[in-house]
């Protein structure tokens, strides 16, 4: 939406965007009614019925005693793939019927499982969650996200060096978000 607005202004400095009938605050206020819906209650019941069987978070090894660690500011790390590597990943994902995001999250889970030394763990992933509550909601700027919990079981198996981690389409019984 920001790109669309910027392109509009780049094409015509005098352009006037149509006013919005909804704002982010309106969106947030409307979410307060979700717990009263049947869909929300069904999702809550689905999660509650599985709560006792969910695995814990990855138990990663500590580099130092937590009582000896001073607060630090977190930083970002990034790696950019070449266009060729990215195209190859997208091609392999298409062949397997998964998205590149799924493949990357799978690789992340495999690394965490190896570091943690156990197979079952609970991961979380921040997901776009812009609910269609108004025809103009796609034009609203705001933090439209929700955390999705992903109970994960990583099954070790023989793979040749450099082969991609196993990932497949999500079975119907996996967690839902609302």
Short mmCIF file of C-alpha atoms in Angstrom, two decimals:
data_model
loop_
_atom_site.label_atom_id
_atom_site.label_comp_id
_atom_site.label_asym_id
_atom_site.label_seq_id
_atom_site.Cartn_x
_atom_site.Cartn_y
_atom_site.Cartn_z
CA UNK A 1 0.00 0.00 0.00
CA UNK A 2 2.80 2.45 0.75
CA UNK A 3 4.44 1.59 -2.56
CA UNK A 4 1.17 2.17 -4.38
CA UNK A 5 0.77 5.55 -2.68
CA UNK A 6 4.38 6.51 -3.41
CA UNK A 7 3.98 5.53 -7.07
CA UNK A 8 0.83 7.64 -7.25
CA UNK A 9 2.73 10.68 -5.95
CA UNK A 10 5.76 9.94 -8.14
CA UNK A 11 3.50 9.97 -11.20
CA UNK A 12 1.65 13.09 -10.10
CA UNK A 13 2.98 15.39 -7.36
CA UNK A 14 -0.47 16.99 -7.12
CA UNK A 15 -2.34 13.70 -6.70
CA UNK A 16 -4.78 13.47 -3.83
CA UNK A 17 -5.39 10.09 -2.26
CA UNK A 18 -9.00 9.34 -1.42
CA UNK A 19 -9.69 9.62 2.32
CA UNK A 20 -10.00 6.38 4.28
CA UNK A 21 -13.22 5.41 6.01
CA UNK A 22 -11.26 3.25 8.48
CA UNK A 23 -8.10 3.83 10.51
CA UNK A 24 -5.83 1.44 12.40
CA UNK A 25 -7.46 2.37 15.72
CA UNK A 26 -10.85 1.39 14.27
CA UNK A 27 -9.36 -1.95 13.24
CA UNK A 28 -7.93 -2.61 16.72
CA UNK A 29 -11.22 -1.64 18.37
CA UNK A 30 -13.14 -4.03 16.10
CA UNK A 31 -10.91 -6.93 17.20
CA UNK A 32 -12.36 -6.67 20.71
CA UNK A 33 -15.48 -8.45 19.44
CA UNK A 34 -13.63 -11.49 18.10
CA UNK A 35 -13.75 -13.55 21.34
CA UNK A 36 -17.55 -13.58 21.08
CA UNK A 37 -17.50 -15.27 17.65
CA UNK A 38 -17.97 -19.01 17.14
CA UNK A 39 -14.80 -19.22 15.02
CA UNK A 40 -12.66 -17.64 17.76
CA UNK A 41 -14.15 -19.89 20.42
CA UNK A 42 -13.61 -22.99 18.24
CA UNK A 43 -9.96 -22.01 17.73
CA UNK A 44 -9.52 -21.38 21.47
CA UNK A 45 -11.03 -24.79 22.25
CA UNK A 46 -8.77 -26.40 19.64
CA UNK A 47 -5.66 -24.93 21.30
CA UNK A 48 -6.83 -25.67 24.85
CA UNK A 49 -7.43 -29.32 23.95
CA UNK A 50 -3.79 -29.63 22.84
CA UNK A 51 -2.12 -27.49 25.52
CA UNK A 52 -0.89 -30.41 27.63
CA UNK A 53 0.66 -32.16 24.62
CA UNK A 54 2.55 -29.19 23.14
CA UNK A 55 6.32 -29.51 23.30
CA UNK A 56 8.44 -26.93 25.10
CA UNK A 57 10.66 -24.33 23.48
CA UNK A 58 14.08 -25.35 22.15
CA UNK A 59 16.50 -25.84 25.05
CA UNK A 60 19.49 -24.16 23.49
CA UNK A 61 22.89 -24.43 25.20
CA UNK A 62 23.99 -21.38 27.14
CA UNK A 63 27.21 -19.57 26.29
CA UNK A 64 27.45 -18.19 29.83
CA UNK A 65 25.74 -18.33 33.20
CA UNK A 66 22.66 -16.08 32.86
CA UNK A 67 23.48 -14.37 36.18
CA UNK A 68 26.86 -13.30 34.76
CA UNK A 69 25.45 -11.76 31.58
CA UNK A 70 25.05 -7.99 31.34
CA UNK A 71 22.13 -6.60 29.32
CA UNK A 72 23.01 -6.09 25.68
CA UNK A 73 21.25 -4.47 22.81
CA UNK A 74 20.05 -6.94 20.24
CA UNK A 75 21.19 -6.43 16.70
CA UNK A 76 20.18 -7.62 13.28
CA UNK A 77 22.03 -10.11 11.17
CA UNK A 78 21.33 -10.54 7.53
CA UNK A 79 22.42 -12.54 4.57
CA UNK A 80 21.34 -11.89 1.01
CA UNK A 81 21.19 -14.67 -1.51
CA UNK A 82 22.25 -14.12 -5.08
CA UNK A 83 19.45 -13.99 -7.63
CA UNK A 84 20.54 -17.41 -8.93
CA UNK A 85 20.46 -19.06 -5.50
CA UNK A 86 17.07 -17.53 -4.73
CA UNK A 87 15.65 -18.68 -8.08
CA UNK A 88 16.96 -22.20 -7.42
CA UNK A 89 15.33 -22.27 -3.97
CA UNK A 90 12.03 -21.01 -5.37
CA UNK A 91 12.17 -23.68 -8.07
CA UNK A 92 12.75 -26.47 -5.55
CA UNK A 93 9.98 -25.11 -3.34
CA UNK A 94 7.57 -25.08 -6.29
CA UNK A 95 8.46 -28.72 -7.04
CA UNK A 96 7.67 -29.65 -3.43
CA UNK A 97 4.50 -27.57 -3.17
CA UNK A 98 5.80 -25.30 -0.38
CA UNK A 99 6.65 -21.63 -0.12
CA UNK A 100 10.19 -20.29 0.33
CA UNK A 101 9.11 -19.05 3.77
CA UNK A 102 8.19 -22.62 4.73
CA UNK A 103 11.55 -23.89 3.51
CA UNK A 104 13.43 -21.22 5.46
CA UNK A 105 11.45 -21.87 8.65
CA UNK A 106 12.10 -25.60 8.21
CA UNK A 107 15.84 -24.97 7.89
CA UNK A 108 15.71 -22.73 10.98
CA UNK A 109 13.92 -25.51 12.91
CA UNK A 110 16.46 -28.11 11.82
CA UNK A 111 19.32 -25.92 13.07
CA UNK A 112 17.54 -25.27 16.39
CA UNK A 113 16.83 -28.99 16.82
CA UNK A 114 20.49 -29.82 16.28
CA UNK A 115 21.68 -27.13 18.70
CA UNK A 116 19.05 -28.03 21.31
CA UNK A 117 19.71 -31.75 21.01
CA UNK A 118 16.08 -32.78 20.96
CA UNK A 119 13.46 -33.44 18.31
CA UNK A 120 10.23 -31.96 19.68
CA UNK A 121 9.93 -28.24 20.32
CA UNK A 122 7.54 -25.35 20.04
CA UNK A 123 8.53 -22.60 17.61
CA UNK A 124 6.78 -19.33 16.95
CA UNK A 125 6.52 -17.32 13.79
CA UNK A 126 5.21 -13.80 13.28
CA UNK A 127 2.57 -13.90 10.55
CA UNK A 128 0.66 -11.23 8.67
CA UNK A 129 -2.87 -11.26 10.05
CA UNK A 130 -4.89 -8.48 8.40
CA UNK A 131 -8.50 -9.55 8.84
CA UNK A 132 -10.95 -8.43 6.13
CA UNK A 133 -13.18 -6.38 8.42
CA UNK A 134 -13.61 -3.47 6.01
CA UNK A 135 -13.24 -3.00 2.23
CA UNK A 136 -10.42 -0.44 2.75
CA UNK A 137 -8.42 -2.37 5.36
CA UNK A 138 -5.73 -3.15 2.74
CA UNK A 139 -4.98 0.59 2.50
CA UNK A 140 -4.47 1.04 6.26
CA UNK A 141 -0.95 1.23 7.70
CA UNK A 142 -0.48 -0.63 10.98
CA UNK A 143 0.97 -3.62 12.79
CA UNK A 144 -1.22 -6.38 11.36
CA UNK A 145 0.56 -9.39 12.81
CA UNK A 146 -0.04 -12.36 15.05
CA UNK A 147 2.25 -14.96 16.54
CA UNK A 148 1.64 -18.47 15.26
CA UNK A 149 2.77 -21.39 17.43
CA UNK A 150 4.32 -24.28 15.53
CA UNK A 151 4.66 -27.58 17.41
CA UNK A 152 7.51 -29.24 15.54
CA UNK A 153 9.00 -32.69 15.45
CA UNK A 154 12.26 -32.95 13.52
CA UNK A 155 12.94 -36.45 12.28
CA UNK A 156 16.62 -37.02 11.64
CA UNK A 157 17.42 -39.09 8.64
CA UNK A 158 20.14 -39.70 6.13
CA UNK A 159 20.48 -36.91 3.61
CA UNK A 160 23.26 -36.17 1.26
CA UNK A 161 25.39 -33.10 2.04
CA UNK A 162 23.80 -29.96 0.67
CA UNK A 163 20.36 -31.52 0.26
CA UNK A 164 17.45 -29.37 1.40
CA UNK A 165 15.73 -30.15 4.70
CA UNK A 166 12.46 -32.04 4.41
CA UNK A 167 9.37 -29.89 4.25
CA UNK A 168 5.94 -30.48 2.86
CA UNK A 169 2.50 -28.99 2.77
CA UNK A 170 0.84 -28.53 6.13
CA UNK A 171 -1.48 -31.39 7.12
CA UNK A 172 -5.02 -30.38 8.03
CA UNK A 173 -4.41 -31.27 11.70
CA UNK A 174 -1.72 -28.64 12.30
CA UNK A 175 -2.31 -25.46 14.33
CA UNK A 176 -4.60 -22.72 13.18
CA UNK A 177 -4.40 -19.00 13.82
CA UNK A 178 -7.09 -16.41 14.11
#
